[in-house]
């Protein structure tokens, strides 16, 4: 009996049928415009204030729209984008090393293992240079060379230096730039900010997204906000695995509730494992800490050649070390893409060569770089990252190698969107990590910040104009039946959660779900393991609704209720993720099926049968709609980084 049913194919009809390099210009020219005087009459809801949401809110308000913006943090500056460390890609070719818009496009499609749309990726590469100019104009303190020019460095999966950075604080500095622009519009009255407020459902009226139902996280009050369009910029769903590099508050509620209202969910199984994370230290942990991929520029990754070698790393001579990435992938070395570096680390640890507690770690060693360039040069590039590592581990990475191990990081899946970034629900736009559009089966390092700012500053402001300029939108009264129905369902769900009064904490369910997902749908996946997880999920979900304990009341500050709402959604999303992983009978990027690998243990794609985006429609059984991928410029080949 199948886990899903197959529906009609789906297609992106918004990308113009013109040469690739002309598509974005043609789309912008053909898009309908909204008269500046009329923009003031439109309300646009933006959920999220990270790089995608903050840049979108600021830009739309600058255009003249009235923006109603939400974040569950106490300030937009606490969005998870602040945690991004290593850099942001842009095709400016400052190094004169052969970079170009086309090469960034090519690297991104190849890095994603040929599972992304050419149209979207090429536009991202085109817009990338504008992002750097925008950020510099805002005062973002990018690193500079001695002569004053912006400095760049390399990231995984490429052989050029196109990554702009601000030490190990790039996300924080870019977010401050977007926050400044947003704050200007808040002060001008063009943005109505609602902090400590969480979206709990989407209001759809006559088939169009017209608002959200949200909960004030301090007072517990349920509020409905109506608008002419809704923009979701709520990030990814990596916390379905419990232990991840995401902030603890990061969740999937906004996109999952939108999915249940009609928005297709695309490629949920495409989750990224980051190779450079501080290994877990015990059962007490509730999250993991990322060490920037930029460290792989100068750090060398190795393990002892002998199993069970417990000598301190400084006592292991060079000829007894295996610099396995340099050995296996000599062209790219330590800068292979994240999925490949992660699987290689897992393989050496599975072979008994891992270091640290439980043998779940490999060394990231800076001894050669410090000897070559001197400690001051390393401090200038990575000092804050080294300080963070030392505070967490009580080990000095200037004297002894860091220990790292892969962890759940980014999610390439998300709500399906067309070239305009509009979902299958008209009027619902999805930007940044919340959509699926640009990264395929594996995101190249330093491209998350690029996509978020491209969507928010440059793409959405054009395509949203087209929607609002070409759509007749009557006013929706607060007492509309569709609005009241959503409000009622939100209140009933909260009442149901509080009424269970069981014996298990919310975190205990989340931890069990996360371990199940990591064991059976993490770095390595098999039909047997996915089936085992799918058999357990319904029972775990039923047990949650039967035995979860949430103290407190609805109309008050109640963080356990917040978490319960989110974990309930994770328990549903996890099942779709597993079904998607089981249906994709191939290996590609971060999705590694043990049944589909080469003789060398690399991912083996099946382009004949799986060169498509899996867009899932919500139903009693998920409905699979395939969007076939066409490759006119980058022809799929077996990825090689040797």
XYZ file of C-alpha atoms in Angstrom, residues 56-519:
464
model
C 11.712 42.604 2.361
C 9.888 44.630 5.008
C 12.269 47.564 4.689
C 12.167 47.575 0.886
C 8.396 47.213 0.560
C 7.881 50.014 3.079
C 10.399 52.161 1.219
C 8.280 51.622 -1.895
C 5.264 52.991 -0.025
C 3.363 49.892 1.100
C 2.045 49.634 4.658
C 3.915 46.650 6.076
C 2.719 44.690 9.110
C 5.715 42.691 10.325
C 5.982 39.901 12.894
C 8.764 38.162 14.794
C 8.577 35.825 17.764
C 11.809 37.263 19.183
C 11.838 40.408 21.323
C 13.737 42.250 18.570
C 14.329 41.751 14.833
C 18.030 41.713 15.643
C 17.622 38.336 17.349
C 16.514 36.518 14.186
C 18.542 33.383 13.489
C 20.326 35.067 10.563
C 22.495 36.661 13.227
C 24.206 33.299 13.729
C 25.574 33.030 10.177
C 29.333 33.294 10.368
C 31.475 32.765 7.326
C 30.352 34.994 4.467
C 28.119 35.819 1.522
C 28.782 34.889 -2.097
C 28.773 37.376 -4.969
C 30.037 37.182 -8.538
C 32.149 40.348 -8.558
C 35.443 38.672 -9.545
C 37.497 41.061 -7.403
C 40.258 38.436 -7.304
C 40.415 38.246 -11.109
C 40.505 34.469 -10.735
C 37.973 33.523 -13.381
C 34.736 34.128 -11.527
C 31.604 35.344 -13.314
C 27.830 35.322 -13.037
C 27.795 32.188 -15.172
C 30.394 30.424 -12.993
C 28.434 31.193 -9.810
C 25.336 29.866 -11.559
C 27.212 26.735 -12.677
C 28.762 26.076 -9.257
C 25.368 26.429 -7.562
C 23.557 24.055 -9.911
C 26.392 21.511 -9.720
C 26.752 21.925 -5.956
C 23.029 21.214 -5.595
C 23.562 17.973 -7.522
C 21.427 19.148 -10.450
C 18.180 19.335 -8.512
C 17.440 23.076 -8.788
C 15.822 25.304 -11.413
C 18.197 27.012 -13.814
C 16.005 30.145 -14.001
C 16.025 30.830 -10.278
C 19.705 30.048 -9.814
C 20.823 32.271 -12.684
C 18.782 35.168 -11.303
C 20.394 34.644 -7.903
C 23.847 34.880 -9.479
C 22.859 38.021 -11.403
C 21.549 39.804 -8.323
C 24.468 38.794 -6.088
C 26.695 41.747 -7.007
C 23.918 44.230 -6.168
C 23.654 42.771 -2.673
C 27.256 43.666 -1.842
C 26.771 47.233 -3.099
C 23.602 47.540 -1.002
C 25.309 46.221 2.121
C 28.368 48.461 1.718
C 26.080 51.475 1.314
C 24.431 50.507 4.614
C 27.815 50.443 6.326
C 28.310 46.687 6.685
C 31.979 46.370 7.769
C 33.208 43.785 5.295
C 36.836 42.760 5.637
C 39.182 44.738 3.419
C 42.621 44.208 1.986
C 45.539 46.498 2.774
C 44.701 48.723 -0.187
C 41.106 49.209 0.975
C 39.380 46.869 -1.473
C 36.867 44.353 -0.154
C 38.498 41.052 0.729
C 37.137 37.640 -0.255
C 37.816 34.025 0.638
C 36.862 30.561 -0.613
C 34.054 28.287 0.488
C 33.292 24.650 -0.250
C 32.427 23.447 -3.727
C 34.225 26.196 -5.680
C 37.704 27.023 -6.918
C 37.458 30.817 -6.825
C 37.380 33.341 -3.980
C 33.950 34.962 -4.153
C 32.881 35.012 -0.507
C 32.710 38.443 1.158
C 32.909 38.365 4.941
C 33.037 40.320 8.179
C 35.329 38.090 10.240
C 33.065 35.356 11.624
C 30.117 37.714 12.113
C 28.864 38.175 8.565
C 25.244 37.295 9.300
C 25.151 39.591 12.303
C 26.572 42.541 10.403
C 24.278 42.049 7.399
C 21.299 41.725 9.739
C 22.207 45.000 11.421
C 22.225 46.623 7.982
C 18.748 45.293 7.204
C 17.567 46.170 10.714
C 18.713 49.776 10.269
C 16.696 50.021 7.057
C 13.692 48.406 8.754
C 13.984 50.670 11.811
C 13.914 53.727 9.563
C 10.583 52.581 8.177
C 9.215 51.739 11.629
C 10.070 55.249 12.751
C 8.407 56.673 9.637
C 5.217 54.744 10.429
C 5.396 52.604 7.301
C 6.154 49.389 9.190
C 3.945 48.210 12.045
C 6.159 45.829 14.046
C 4.722 43.079 16.260
C 7.547 41.466 18.288
C 7.021 38.427 20.552
C 4.144 37.392 18.273
C 3.940 34.026 16.512
C 1.927 33.139 13.428
C -0.277 30.110 14.104
C -2.332 29.904 10.908
C -2.979 31.386 7.491
C -6.257 33.063 6.550
C -7.368 32.142 3.019
C -10.422 33.935 1.613
C -11.831 33.044 -1.812
C -8.662 31.074 -2.548
C -6.258 33.916 -1.756
C -3.991 34.528 1.231
C -5.492 37.484 3.078
C -4.013 37.392 6.574
C -2.752 35.411 9.539
C -3.900 34.398 12.995
C -1.155 35.008 15.547
C -0.605 34.649 19.277
C 0.927 37.329 21.478
C 3.555 35.286 23.317
C 3.512 37.576 26.373
C -0.231 37.973 26.955
C -1.436 34.831 25.188
C -3.973 36.865 23.222
C -5.076 35.457 19.845
C -5.120 38.156 17.161
C -6.127 38.209 13.490
C -4.331 40.494 11.044
C -5.683 41.007 7.525
C -3.855 42.278 4.450
C -3.720 42.127 0.668
C -0.788 39.696 0.576
C 1.232 37.593 2.999
C 4.996 37.028 2.854
C 6.553 34.171 4.832
C 10.225 34.594 5.710
C 10.357 32.194 8.643
C 13.458 30.142 7.913
C 13.942 26.392 7.795
C 12.749 23.298 9.643
C 16.074 21.750 10.766
C 14.865 21.541 14.363
C 12.647 18.625 13.389
C 15.861 16.727 14.217
C 15.932 18.312 17.719
C 19.720 18.643 17.769
C 20.757 21.069 15.056
C 22.742 24.256 14.576
C 19.505 26.256 14.485
C 18.345 28.526 17.286
C 16.008 26.715 19.669
C 13.133 28.940 18.610
C 13.480 28.121 14.916
C 10.428 26.135 13.846
C 8.222 25.116 10.938
C 4.808 26.264 12.173
C 4.261 29.121 9.703
C 5.100 27.112 6.585
C 3.451 23.937 7.857
C 0.149 25.666 8.666
C 0.305 27.349 5.234
C 0.893 23.906 3.716
C -2.269 22.636 5.391
C -4.140 25.591 3.854
C -3.108 24.676 0.324
C 0.545 25.632 -0.216
C 2.548 22.770 -1.707
C 5.636 21.648 0.236
C 8.641 20.914 -2.001
C 11.547 18.511 -1.472
C 11.223 18.165 2.330
C 13.864 15.398 2.404
C 16.567 17.791 1.154
C 18.148 18.659 4.513
C 21.753 19.735 4.821
C 24.368 18.254 7.109
C 27.089 20.787 7.966
C 30.531 19.182 8.323
C 32.005 21.727 10.739
C 30.123 21.498 14.035
C 31.351 21.075 17.590
C 30.571 17.416 18.456
C 27.804 16.718 20.948
C 29.077 16.246 24.475
C 26.203 14.355 26.085
C 22.475 13.802 26.480
C 22.063 17.147 28.230
C 22.416 19.186 25.043
C 19.439 20.894 23.445
C 21.295 22.305 20.414
C 24.641 22.156 18.635
C 27.134 24.888 17.802
C 28.395 25.562 14.307
C 31.978 26.407 13.454
C 32.057 28.394 10.222
C 32.878 26.592 6.997
C 35.342 29.426 6.344
C 37.685 27.654 8.758
C 38.231 25.057 6.025
C 40.151 27.697 4.056
C 43.179 27.398 6.338
C 42.394 24.432 8.587
C 43.365 20.901 7.525
C 41.049 17.998 8.388
C 42.547 14.692 9.476
C 42.213 11.571 11.615
C 44.810 9.079 12.895
C 45.575 6.266 10.481
C 45.373 3.678 13.271
C 42.095 2.669 14.903
C 41.793 3.476 18.590
C 44.762 5.869 18.585
C 44.145 7.892 21.755
C 47.386 9.869 21.734
C 47.049 13.655 21.935
C 47.065 15.056 18.388
C 50.421 16.784 18.885
C 52.033 13.398 19.540
C 50.813 11.834 16.299
C 53.477 12.319 13.595
C 52.619 13.452 10.072
C 53.096 10.031 8.492
C 50.518 8.560 10.894
C 47.804 11.078 9.956
C 45.206 10.685 7.218
C 44.276 14.015 5.630
C 41.442 12.131 4.015
C 39.749 14.977 2.098
C 43.057 15.981 0.528
C 43.682 12.337 -0.339
C 40.230 11.587 -1.776
C 39.549 14.939 -3.483
C 42.906 16.455 -4.440
C 41.470 19.237 -6.649
C 39.237 20.674 -3.914
C 40.818 19.156 -0.802
C 39.277 20.467 2.397
C 36.898 22.684 0.385
C 34.674 19.987 -1.112
C 30.923 20.672 -0.786
C 29.276 20.173 2.566
C 27.450 16.955 1.758
C 30.634 15.268 0.554
C 32.732 16.499 3.491
C 30.055 15.348 5.940
C 29.763 11.844 4.525
C 33.546 11.505 4.423
C 33.735 12.403 8.132
C 31.019 9.862 8.933
C 32.839 7.190 6.944
C 36.164 7.588 8.767
C 34.391 7.655 12.135
C 32.367 4.558 11.219
C 35.697 2.902 10.352
C 36.881 3.449 13.924
C 39.239 6.342 13.158
C 37.226 9.092 14.867
C 38.610 11.107 17.775
C 37.163 12.400 21.025
C 34.309 10.942 23.131
C 32.647 8.043 21.365
C 34.947 8.439 18.378
C 32.525 10.931 16.815
C 34.919 13.647 15.753
C 37.704 14.560 13.344
C 40.474 17.126 13.734
C 40.422 20.572 12.131
C 44.046 21.630 12.484
C 45.507 25.130 12.051
C 49.111 24.339 12.950
C 50.343 24.636 9.344
C 48.485 27.895 8.778
C 49.779 29.446 11.994
C 53.327 28.446 11.100
C 52.940 29.783 7.546
C 51.150 33.081 8.255
C 51.670 33.672 11.957
C 49.125 33.727 14.751
C 48.133 37.408 14.249
C 46.944 36.654 10.695
C 44.785 33.758 11.909
C 43.409 35.894 14.736
C 42.474 38.613 12.238
C 40.542 36.135 10.072
C 38.962 33.833 12.636
C 39.637 35.232 16.096
C 36.038 35.387 17.298
C 35.399 31.829 16.067
C 38.445 30.551 17.928
C 37.287 32.383 21.073
C 33.835 30.826 20.798
C 35.288 27.347 20.383
C 37.516 27.820 23.435
C 34.642 29.051 25.611
C 32.507 26.045 24.691
C 35.142 23.291 24.852
C 37.771 24.737 27.227
C 40.382 23.829 24.581
C 42.711 26.341 22.905
C 42.475 25.849 19.106
C 45.666 27.866 18.605
C 47.544 25.097 20.431
C 45.516 21.956 19.704
C 43.291 21.074 16.753
C 39.560 21.693 16.923
C 37.342 18.629 16.988
C 34.370 18.737 14.610
C 31.580 16.441 13.434
C 28.649 16.888 11.024
C 25.272 18.150 12.238
C 21.881 19.140 10.837
C 22.068 22.700 9.564
C 20.093 24.147 6.634
C 16.994 22.859 4.853
C 16.887 23.128 1.081
C 13.249 22.019 1.022
C 10.409 24.404 1.792
C 7.175 25.698 0.350
C 6.994 25.421 -3.438
C 7.178 28.778 -5.225
C 7.232 29.862 -8.841
C 9.720 32.291 -10.407
C 7.820 35.145 -8.727
C 8.340 33.483 -5.298
C 4.583 32.948 -5.049
C 3.266 29.697 -3.600
C 0.350 27.632 -4.877
C -1.911 29.823 -2.725
C -2.303 33.112 -4.640
C -1.127 36.066 -2.607
C 1.155 33.933 -0.403
C 4.815 34.665 -1.150
C 7.648 32.706 0.456
C 11.240 33.926 0.608
C 14.629 32.881 1.956
C 15.083 29.463 3.557
C 11.297 29.065 3.920
C 11.027 28.287 0.192
C 12.729 25.548 -1.807
C 13.793 27.505 -4.855
C 17.540 27.948 -5.293
C 19.777 25.294 -3.746
C 18.695 21.899 -5.057
C 19.805 18.931 -2.964
C 22.758 20.684 -1.293
C 23.418 24.350 -0.537
C 26.879 25.728 -1.223
C 28.391 27.526 1.737
C 27.809 31.308 1.930
C 24.760 31.124 -0.344
C 22.055 31.313 2.354
C 22.709 34.986 3.073
C 22.869 35.637 -0.665
C 19.455 34.078 -1.312
C 17.758 35.748 1.655
C 18.902 39.230 0.665
C 18.329 38.654 -3.053
C 14.724 37.638 -2.369
C 14.043 40.463 0.065
C 15.841 43.420 -1.479
C 15.491 42.728 -5.198
C 13.136 39.929 -6.282
C 10.010 40.153 -4.113
C 9.578 43.954 -4.479
C 9.156 43.461 -8.251
C 6.994 40.339 -8.260
C 4.709 41.474 -5.428
C 4.009 44.637 -7.422
C 2.860 42.448 -10.286
C 0.434 40.526 -8.048
C -1.049 43.593 -6.355
C -1.191 45.542 -9.602
C -3.027 42.795 -11.433
C -5.433 41.481 -8.791
C -8.781 42.867 -7.676
C -8.877 42.578 -3.884
C -12.057 43.443 -2.004
C -11.825 44.336 1.659
C -12.187 41.371 4.020
C -14.196 42.229 7.154
C -12.889 40.809 10.465
C -16.188 38.964 10.889
C -15.889 37.087 7.590
C -16.830 33.413 7.984
C -13.433 32.211 6.706
C -11.634 34.429 9.226
C -13.778 33.285 12.143
C -13.306 29.649 11.132
C -9.487 29.907 11.283
C -9.648 31.749 14.624
C -11.886 29.021 16.039
C -9.564 26.242 14.869
C -6.527 27.960 16.436
C -8.300 28.374 19.786
C -9.552 24.798 19.765
C -6.066 23.467 19.060
C -4.610 25.409 21.995
C -7.423 24.248 24.289
C -6.844 20.665 23.223
C -3.116 20.881 23.960
C -3.699 22.333 27.426
C -6.403 19.822 28.273
C -4.246 16.710 27.809
C -2.449 17.084 31.174
C -0.376 13.961 30.623
C 2.920 12.850 32.167
C 5.593 13.601 29.523
C 7.267 16.921 28.810
C 7.201 18.517 25.376
C 10.995 18.246 25.150
C 10.916 14.495 25.778
C 8.749 14.014 22.693
C 10.879 16.380 20.637
C 14.083 14.601 21.663
C 12.646 11.177 20.788
C 11.466 12.452 17.406
C 14.848 14.031 16.697
C 16.787 10.869 17.506
C 14.464 8.829 15.313
C 14.964 11.239 12.417
C 18.754 11.466 12.849
C 19.153 7.692 13.045
